[in-house]
Short mmCIF file of C-alpha atoms and ligand atoms in Angstrom, two decimals:
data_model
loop_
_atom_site.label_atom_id
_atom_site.label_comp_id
_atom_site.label_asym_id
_atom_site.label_seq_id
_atom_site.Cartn_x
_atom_site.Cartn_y
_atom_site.Cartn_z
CA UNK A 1 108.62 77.50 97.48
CA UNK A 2 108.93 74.97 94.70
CA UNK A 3 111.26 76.06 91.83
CA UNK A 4 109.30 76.56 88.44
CA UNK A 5 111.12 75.78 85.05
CA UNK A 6 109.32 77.97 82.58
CA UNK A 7 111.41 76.15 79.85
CA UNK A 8 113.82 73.12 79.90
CA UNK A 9 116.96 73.90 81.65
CA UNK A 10 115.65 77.47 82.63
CA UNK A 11 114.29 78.30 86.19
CA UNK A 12 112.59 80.93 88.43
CA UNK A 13 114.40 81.22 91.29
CA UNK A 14 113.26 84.09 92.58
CA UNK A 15 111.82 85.19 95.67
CA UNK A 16 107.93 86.36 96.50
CA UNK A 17 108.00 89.19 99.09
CA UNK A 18 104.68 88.20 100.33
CA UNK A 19 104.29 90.93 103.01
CA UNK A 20 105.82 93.85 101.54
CA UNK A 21 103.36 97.13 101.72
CA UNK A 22 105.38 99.35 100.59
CA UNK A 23 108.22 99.91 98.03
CA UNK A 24 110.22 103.54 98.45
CA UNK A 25 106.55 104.83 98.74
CA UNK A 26 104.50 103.12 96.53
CA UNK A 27 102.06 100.95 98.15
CA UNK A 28 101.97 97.22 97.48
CA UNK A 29 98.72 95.80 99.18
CA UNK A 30 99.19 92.33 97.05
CA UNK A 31 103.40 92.34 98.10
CA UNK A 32 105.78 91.76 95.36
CA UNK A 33 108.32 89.48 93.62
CA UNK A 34 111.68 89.30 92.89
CA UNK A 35 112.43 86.75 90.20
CA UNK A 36 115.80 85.84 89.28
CA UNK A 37 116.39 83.17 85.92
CA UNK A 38 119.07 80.09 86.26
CA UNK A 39 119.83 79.06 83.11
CA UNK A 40 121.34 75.30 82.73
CA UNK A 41 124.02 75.38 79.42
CA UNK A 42 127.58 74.60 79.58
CA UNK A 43 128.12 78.22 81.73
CA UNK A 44 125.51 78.45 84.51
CA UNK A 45 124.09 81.48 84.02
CA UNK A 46 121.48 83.33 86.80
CA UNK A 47 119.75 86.32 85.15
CA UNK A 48 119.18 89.09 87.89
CA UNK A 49 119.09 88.50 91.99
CA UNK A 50 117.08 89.35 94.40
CA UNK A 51 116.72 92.11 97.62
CA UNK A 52 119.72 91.72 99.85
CA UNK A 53 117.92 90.41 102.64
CA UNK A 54 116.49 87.28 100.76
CA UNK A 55 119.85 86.34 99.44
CA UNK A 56 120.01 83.32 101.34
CA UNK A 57 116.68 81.66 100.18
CA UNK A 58 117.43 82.52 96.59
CA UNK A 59 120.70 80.35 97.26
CA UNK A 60 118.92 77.84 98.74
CA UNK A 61 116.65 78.17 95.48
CA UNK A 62 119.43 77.54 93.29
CA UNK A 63 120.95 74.68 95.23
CA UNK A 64 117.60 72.77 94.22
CA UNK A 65 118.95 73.28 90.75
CA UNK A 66 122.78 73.05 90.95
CA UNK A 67 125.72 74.07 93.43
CA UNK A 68 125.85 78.02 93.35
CA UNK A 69 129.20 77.81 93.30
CA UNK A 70 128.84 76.51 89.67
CA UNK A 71 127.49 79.58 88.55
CA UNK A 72 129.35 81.30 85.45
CA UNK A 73 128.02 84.59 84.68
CA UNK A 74 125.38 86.54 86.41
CA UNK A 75 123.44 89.02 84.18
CA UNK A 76 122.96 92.41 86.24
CA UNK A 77 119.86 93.61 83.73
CA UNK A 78 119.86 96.26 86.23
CA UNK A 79 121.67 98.06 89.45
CA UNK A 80 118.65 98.67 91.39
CA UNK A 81 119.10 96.92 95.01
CA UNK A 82 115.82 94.85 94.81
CA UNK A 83 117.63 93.06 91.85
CA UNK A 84 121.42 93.37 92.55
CA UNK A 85 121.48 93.28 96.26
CA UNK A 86 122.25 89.59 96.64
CA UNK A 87 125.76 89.86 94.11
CA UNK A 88 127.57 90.58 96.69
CA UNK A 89 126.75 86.82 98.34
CA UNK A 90 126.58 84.84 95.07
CA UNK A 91 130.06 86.41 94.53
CA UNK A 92 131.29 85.10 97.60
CA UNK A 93 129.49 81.72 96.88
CA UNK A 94 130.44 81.97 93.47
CA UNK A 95 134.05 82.50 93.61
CA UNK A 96 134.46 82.38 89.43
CA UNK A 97 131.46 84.11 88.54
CA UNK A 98 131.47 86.77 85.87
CA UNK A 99 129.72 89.69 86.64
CA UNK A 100 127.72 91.32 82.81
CA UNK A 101 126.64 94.82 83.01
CA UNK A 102 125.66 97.33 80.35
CA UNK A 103 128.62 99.83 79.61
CA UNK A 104 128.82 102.57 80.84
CA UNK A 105 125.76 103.09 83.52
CA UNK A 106 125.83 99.37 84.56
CA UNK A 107 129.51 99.21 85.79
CA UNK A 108 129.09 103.18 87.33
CA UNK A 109 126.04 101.67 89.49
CA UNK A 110 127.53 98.37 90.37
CA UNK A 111 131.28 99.81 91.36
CA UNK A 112 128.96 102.42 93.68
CA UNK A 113 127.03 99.85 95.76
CA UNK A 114 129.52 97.12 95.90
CA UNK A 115 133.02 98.34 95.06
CA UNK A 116 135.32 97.66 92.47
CA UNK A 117 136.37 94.23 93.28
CA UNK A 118 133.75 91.90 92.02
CA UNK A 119 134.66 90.26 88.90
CA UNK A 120 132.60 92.60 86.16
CA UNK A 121 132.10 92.58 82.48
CA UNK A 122 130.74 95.42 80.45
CA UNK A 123 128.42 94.48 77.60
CA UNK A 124 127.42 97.62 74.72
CA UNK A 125 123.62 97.17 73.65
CA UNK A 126 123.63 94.50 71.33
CA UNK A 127 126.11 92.64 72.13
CA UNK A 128 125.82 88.51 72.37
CA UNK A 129 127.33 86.29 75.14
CA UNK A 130 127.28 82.38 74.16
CA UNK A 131 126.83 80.50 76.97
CA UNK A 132 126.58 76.79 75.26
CA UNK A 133 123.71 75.81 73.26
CA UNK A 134 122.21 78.85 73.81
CA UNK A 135 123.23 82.68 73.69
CA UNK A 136 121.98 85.42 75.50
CA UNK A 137 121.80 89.50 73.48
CA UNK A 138 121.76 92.62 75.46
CA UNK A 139 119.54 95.68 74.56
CA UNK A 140 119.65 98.59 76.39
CA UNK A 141 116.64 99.87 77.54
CA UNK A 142 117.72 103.06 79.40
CA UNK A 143 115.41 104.84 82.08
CA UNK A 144 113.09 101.57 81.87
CA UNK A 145 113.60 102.17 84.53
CA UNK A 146 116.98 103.26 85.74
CA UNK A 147 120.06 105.10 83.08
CA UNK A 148 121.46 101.54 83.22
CA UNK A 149 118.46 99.16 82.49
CA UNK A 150 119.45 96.30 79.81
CA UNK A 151 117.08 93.10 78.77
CA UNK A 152 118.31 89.98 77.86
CA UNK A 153 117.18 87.90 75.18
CA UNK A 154 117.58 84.56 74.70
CA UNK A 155 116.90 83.60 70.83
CA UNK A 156 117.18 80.04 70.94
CA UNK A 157 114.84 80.11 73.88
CA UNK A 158 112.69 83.26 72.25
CA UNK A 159 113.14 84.76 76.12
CA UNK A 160 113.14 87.80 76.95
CA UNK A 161 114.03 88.50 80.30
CA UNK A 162 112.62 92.38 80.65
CA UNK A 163 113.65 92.82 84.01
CA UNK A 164 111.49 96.09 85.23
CA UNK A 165 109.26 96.54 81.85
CA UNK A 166 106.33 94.39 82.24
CA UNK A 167 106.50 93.29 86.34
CA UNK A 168 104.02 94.16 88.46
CA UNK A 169 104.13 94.29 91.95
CA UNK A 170 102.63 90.93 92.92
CA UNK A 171 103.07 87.89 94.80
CA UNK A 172 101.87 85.02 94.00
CA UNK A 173 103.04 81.27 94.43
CA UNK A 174 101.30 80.24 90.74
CA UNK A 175 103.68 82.44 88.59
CA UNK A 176 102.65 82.13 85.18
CA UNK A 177 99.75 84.88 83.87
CA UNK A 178 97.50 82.30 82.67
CA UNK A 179 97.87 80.68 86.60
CA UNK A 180 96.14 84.32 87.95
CA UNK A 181 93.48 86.35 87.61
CA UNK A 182 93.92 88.16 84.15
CA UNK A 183 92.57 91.43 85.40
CA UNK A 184 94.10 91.83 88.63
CA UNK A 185 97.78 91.17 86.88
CA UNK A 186 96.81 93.49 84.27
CA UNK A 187 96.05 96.36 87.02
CA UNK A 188 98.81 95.07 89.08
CA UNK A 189 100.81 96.19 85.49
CA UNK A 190 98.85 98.97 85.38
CA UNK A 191 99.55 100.87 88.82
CA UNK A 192 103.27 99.64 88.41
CA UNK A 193 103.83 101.71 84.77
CA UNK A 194 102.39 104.35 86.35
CA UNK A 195 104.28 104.40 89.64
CA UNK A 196 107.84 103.57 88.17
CA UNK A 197 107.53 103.86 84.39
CA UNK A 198 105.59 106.32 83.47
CA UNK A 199 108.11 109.47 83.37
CA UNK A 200 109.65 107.65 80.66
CA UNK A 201 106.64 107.07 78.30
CA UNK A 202 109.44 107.77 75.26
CA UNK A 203 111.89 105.52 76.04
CA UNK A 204 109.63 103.13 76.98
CA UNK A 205 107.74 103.66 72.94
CA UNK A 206 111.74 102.94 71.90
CA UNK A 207 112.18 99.61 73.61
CA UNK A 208 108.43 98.37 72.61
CA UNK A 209 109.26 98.80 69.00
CA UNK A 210 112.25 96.62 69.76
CA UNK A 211 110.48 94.12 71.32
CA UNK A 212 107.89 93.74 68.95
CA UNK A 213 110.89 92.94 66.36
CA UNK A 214 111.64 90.09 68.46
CA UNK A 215 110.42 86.46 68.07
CA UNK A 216 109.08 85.67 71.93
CA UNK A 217 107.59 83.00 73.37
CA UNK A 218 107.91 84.08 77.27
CA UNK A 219 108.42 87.70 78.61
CA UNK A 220 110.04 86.87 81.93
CA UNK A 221 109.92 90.08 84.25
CA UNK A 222 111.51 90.64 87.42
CA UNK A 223 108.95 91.34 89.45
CA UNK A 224 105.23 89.36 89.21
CA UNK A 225 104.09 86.79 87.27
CA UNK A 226 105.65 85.56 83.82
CA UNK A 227 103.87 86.39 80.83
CA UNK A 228 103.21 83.49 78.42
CA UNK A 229 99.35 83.40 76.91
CA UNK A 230 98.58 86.91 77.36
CA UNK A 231 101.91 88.73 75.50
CA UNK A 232 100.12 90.24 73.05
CA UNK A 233 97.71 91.50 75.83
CA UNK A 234 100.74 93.41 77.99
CA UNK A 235 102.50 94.64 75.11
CA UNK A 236 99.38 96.24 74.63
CA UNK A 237 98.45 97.59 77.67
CA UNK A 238 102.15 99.02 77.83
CA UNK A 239 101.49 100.64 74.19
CA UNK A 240 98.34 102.58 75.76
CA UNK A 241 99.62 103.52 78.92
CA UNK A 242 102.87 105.35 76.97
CA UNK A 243 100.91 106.77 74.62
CA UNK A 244 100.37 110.21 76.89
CA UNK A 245 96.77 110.78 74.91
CA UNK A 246 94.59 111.14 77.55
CA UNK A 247 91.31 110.14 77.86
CA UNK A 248 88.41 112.63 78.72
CA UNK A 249 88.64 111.44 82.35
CA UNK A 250 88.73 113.45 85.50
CA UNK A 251 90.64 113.08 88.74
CA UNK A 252 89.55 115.48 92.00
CA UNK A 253 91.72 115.26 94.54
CA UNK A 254 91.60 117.11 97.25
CA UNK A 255 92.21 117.58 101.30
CA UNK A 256 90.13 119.42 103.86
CA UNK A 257 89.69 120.55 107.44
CA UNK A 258 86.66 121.71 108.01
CA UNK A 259 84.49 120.21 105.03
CA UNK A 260 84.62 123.13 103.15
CA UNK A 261 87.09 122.23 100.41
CA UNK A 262 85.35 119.16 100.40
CA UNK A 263 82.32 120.76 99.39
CA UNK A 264 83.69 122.54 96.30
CA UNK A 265 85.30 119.08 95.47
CA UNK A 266 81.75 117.68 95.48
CA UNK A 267 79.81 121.02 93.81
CA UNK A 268 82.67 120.28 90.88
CA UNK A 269 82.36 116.42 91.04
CA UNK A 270 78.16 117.09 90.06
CA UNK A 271 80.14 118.94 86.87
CA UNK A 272 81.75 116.58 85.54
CA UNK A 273 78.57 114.59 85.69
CA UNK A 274 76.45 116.84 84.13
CA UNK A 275 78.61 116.67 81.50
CA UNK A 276 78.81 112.65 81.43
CA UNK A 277 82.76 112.43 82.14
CA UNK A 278 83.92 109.44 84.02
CA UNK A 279 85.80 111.30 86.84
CA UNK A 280 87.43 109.49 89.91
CA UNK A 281 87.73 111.13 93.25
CA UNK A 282 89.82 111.13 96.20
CA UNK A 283 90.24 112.42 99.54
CA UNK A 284 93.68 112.68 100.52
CA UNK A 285 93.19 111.60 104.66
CA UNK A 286 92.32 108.09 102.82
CA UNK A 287 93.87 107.61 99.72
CA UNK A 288 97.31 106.66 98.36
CA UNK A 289 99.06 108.75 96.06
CA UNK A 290 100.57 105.86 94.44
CA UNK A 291 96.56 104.64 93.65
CA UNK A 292 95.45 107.92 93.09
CA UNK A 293 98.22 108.44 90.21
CA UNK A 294 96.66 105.22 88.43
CA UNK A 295 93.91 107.40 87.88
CA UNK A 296 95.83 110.27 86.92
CA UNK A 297 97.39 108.55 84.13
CA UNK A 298 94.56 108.22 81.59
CA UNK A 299 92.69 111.37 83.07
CA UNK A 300 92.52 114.27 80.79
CA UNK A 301 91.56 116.96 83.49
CA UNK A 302 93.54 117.37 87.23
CA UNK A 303 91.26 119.41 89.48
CA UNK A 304 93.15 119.70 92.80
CA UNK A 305 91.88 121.16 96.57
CA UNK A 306 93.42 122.43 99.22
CA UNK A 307 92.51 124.30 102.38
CA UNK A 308 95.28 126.78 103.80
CA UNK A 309 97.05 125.69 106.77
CA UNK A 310 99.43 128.27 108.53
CA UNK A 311 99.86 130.30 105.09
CA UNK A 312 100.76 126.91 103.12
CA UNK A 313 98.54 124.29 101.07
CA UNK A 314 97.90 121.26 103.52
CA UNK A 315 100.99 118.44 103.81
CA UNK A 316 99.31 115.57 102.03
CA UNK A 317 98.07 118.09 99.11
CA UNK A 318 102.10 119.12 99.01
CA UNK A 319 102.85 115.29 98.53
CA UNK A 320 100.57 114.49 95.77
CA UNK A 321 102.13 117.50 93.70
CA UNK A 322 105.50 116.69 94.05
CA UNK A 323 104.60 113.01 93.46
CA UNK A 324 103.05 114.00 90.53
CA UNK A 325 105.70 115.95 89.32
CA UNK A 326 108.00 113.68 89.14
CA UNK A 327 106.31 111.11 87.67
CA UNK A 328 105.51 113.55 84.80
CA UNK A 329 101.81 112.84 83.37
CA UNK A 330 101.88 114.57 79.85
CA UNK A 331 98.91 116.70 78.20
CA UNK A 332 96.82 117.58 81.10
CA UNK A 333 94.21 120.51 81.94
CA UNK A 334 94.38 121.52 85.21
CA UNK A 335 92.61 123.48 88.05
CA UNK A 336 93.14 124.54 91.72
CA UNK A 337 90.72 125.46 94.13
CA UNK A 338 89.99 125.74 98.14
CA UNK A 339 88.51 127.06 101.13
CA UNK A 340 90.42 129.58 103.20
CA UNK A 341 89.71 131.60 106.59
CA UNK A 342 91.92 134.75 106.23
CA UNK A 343 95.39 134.38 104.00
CA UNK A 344 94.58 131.92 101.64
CA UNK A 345 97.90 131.16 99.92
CA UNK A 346 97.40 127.43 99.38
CA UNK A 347 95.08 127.93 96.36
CA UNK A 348 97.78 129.83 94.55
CA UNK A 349 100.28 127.34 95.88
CA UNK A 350 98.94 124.43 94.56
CA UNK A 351 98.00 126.17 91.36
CA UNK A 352 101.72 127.26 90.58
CA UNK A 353 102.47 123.76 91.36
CA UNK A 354 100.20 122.58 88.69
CA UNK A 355 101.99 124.96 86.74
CA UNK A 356 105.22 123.32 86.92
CA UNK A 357 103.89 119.91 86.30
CA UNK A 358 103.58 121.53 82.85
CA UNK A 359 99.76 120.95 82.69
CA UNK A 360 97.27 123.41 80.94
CA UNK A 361 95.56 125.73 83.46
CA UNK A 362 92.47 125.66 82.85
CA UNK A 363 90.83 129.03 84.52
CA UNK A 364 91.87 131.05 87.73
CA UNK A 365 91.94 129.45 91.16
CA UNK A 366 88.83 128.84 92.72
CA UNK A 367 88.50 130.53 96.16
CA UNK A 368 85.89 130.53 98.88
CA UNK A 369 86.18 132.08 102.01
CA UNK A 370 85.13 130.10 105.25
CA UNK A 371 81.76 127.92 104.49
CA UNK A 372 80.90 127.96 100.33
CA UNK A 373 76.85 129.04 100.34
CA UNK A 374 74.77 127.19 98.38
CA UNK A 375 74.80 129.60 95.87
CA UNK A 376 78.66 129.87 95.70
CA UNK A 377 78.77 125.77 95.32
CA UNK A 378 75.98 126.51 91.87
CA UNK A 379 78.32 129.12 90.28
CA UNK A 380 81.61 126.44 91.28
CA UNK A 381 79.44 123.84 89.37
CA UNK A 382 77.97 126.07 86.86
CA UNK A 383 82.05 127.60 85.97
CA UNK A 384 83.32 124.01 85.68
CA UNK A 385 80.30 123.27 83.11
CA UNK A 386 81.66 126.05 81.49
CA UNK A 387 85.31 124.64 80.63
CA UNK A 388 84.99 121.30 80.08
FE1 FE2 B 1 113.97 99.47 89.10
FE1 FE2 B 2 112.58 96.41 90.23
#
């Protein structure tokens, strides 16, 4: 892949994972990047690697640009193996090469997956590093998205190189946002908040209002396409996705073995619009969880079905809700409901699980036994009506 220089003397060397399709769970049906920065000043400086197994073609990226053994510092904005996993390689390349991480979660992470030998330096947030004409600050950005995240700014350059904040999971060989489709990027963005970000809407509200206070021309990420035109646009986006005020949304998600959870999904679907409320639903045999929490982001009201199976809520209804509760959505209404034949335990289940996703219950589980009459699937409609 041809090198870009997004400004003179600074290059993406980075790698496009083309047919990745899923990261640790999340699925990535348009693959994924992982850029990495080479700055040319009097210290060669590369900002961030790449996944261990690319190492080699990110060298052989570089050595378009210069000799990797020529490389000064490497900036580690962030342990995470799809961005440090090729340090230990440049180090060996790079026999000289200074190792900057932030102080104290940087060097804790770093020591862990590669040991204690490699050459390290420990920057505080706010510190400066001059690497010739040009310097290079460190803020610390913690849980955006890891305890040790750090971006890098370049002043002179008015870079910021933002590491997870901003990326999307994306591959593309045209890497600059005005190069791609504006609303796929933007969704891309989207789905990648939500999947990594979003149980850190508050620190992520902390490190906006420090990026705002910053001069920038380029937000270079490390994973998608390179904002340059549409800056105002992300920072945007990223403002409304970490505000947690919902908007009056629904999501229904549900599973089913026999239809008749299904049903009640569809009887309380016809609710929602009655009532004109945009609502989204999903069937868990097809959907993603990692799409399905896009959805669940903006939504104001969680409805979620599940048959019983062998005393228990079904396995991909389990999934979702601890999914969901780790990733943390904030000021929801909930519901559960489901079809059972005898015990009928799930619908309990999955409401106490709702429960510990802090959301608001709503009502009391809805329960039908075996096949919901037509009469049953009115009042299901007709309660819904009633609480939203
Ligand atoms: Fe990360
Ligand atoms: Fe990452």
């Amino acid at each position: 892949m041809s090198i870009l220089e997004i400004k003179k003397g600074i290059y993406n060397v980075g790698v496009e994972d083309w047919n990745l399709r899923n990261f640790h769970g999340y699925s990535t049906s348009r693959g994924t990047s992982y850029n990495a920065y080479l700055i040319i000043d009097d210290k060669i400086t590369l900002i961030d690697t790449v996944k261990k197994h690319f190492s080699e073609e990110l060298l052989k990226n570089i050595s378009e640009i210069v000799d990797p053994e020529k490389i000064d510092y490497i900036i580690s904005n962030h342990v995470e193996m799809d961005h440090s996993g090729a340090i230990p390689c440049l180090a060996e390349k790079a026999k000289n090469a200074i190792i900057v991480t932030s102080d104290p979660n940087g060097i804790k992470g770093l020591e862990a997956h590669y040991g204690k030998k490699l050459n390290y330096m420990v920057v505080k947030s706010g510190e400066e590093l001059t690497i010739g004409k040009r310097k290079l600050v460190f803020v610390a950005t913690p849980m955006v998205h890891w305890p040790d995240n750090m971006v890098t700014y370049c002043p002179e350059e008015k870079i910021l190189f933002s590491n997870d904040a901003f990326g999307q999971h994306y591959a593309s060989n045209l890497k600059m946002d005005y190069e791609n489709n504006l609303e796929v990027i933007y969704e891309e963005a989207k789905k990648y908040y939500t999947n990594i970000v979003m149980p850190y809407g508050m620190q992520t509200r902390k490190a906006l209002e420090i990026v705002k206070s910053l001069d920038i021309d380029i937000i270079a990420p490390s994973h998608g396409v390179i904002w340059k035109e549409n800056i105002k646009g992300i920072l945007e986006k990223y403002e409304y996705f970490s505000n947690d005020i919902p908007e009056e949304e629904a999501v229904i998600v549900y599973d089913s073995m026999w239809n008749s959870t299904k049903k009640m999904a569809f009887s309380i679907l016809d609710a929602f619009t009655k009532k004109r409320i945009k609502t989204y639903i999903f069937d868990l045999k097809v959907n993603d969880i990692s799409d399905i929490m896009v959805k669940v982001l903006k939504a104001k009201y969680i409805i979620v079905g599940s048959p019983t199976l062998n005393n228990n809520m079904l396995p991909t209804v389990a999934a979702l809700l601890t999914y969901m509760r780790g990733l943390a959505p904030k000021n929801k209404k909930a519901l559960a409901f489901g079809s059972f034949g005898w015990g009928g335990q799930s619908i309990g289940q999955v409401n106490e699980e709702l429960k510990k996703c802090n959301m608001e219950i709503m009502a009391d589980p809805i329960k039908i036994q075996y096949i919901p009459t037509k009469e049953q699937l009115e009042e299901i409609e007709k309660t819904i009506q009633s609480l939203i």
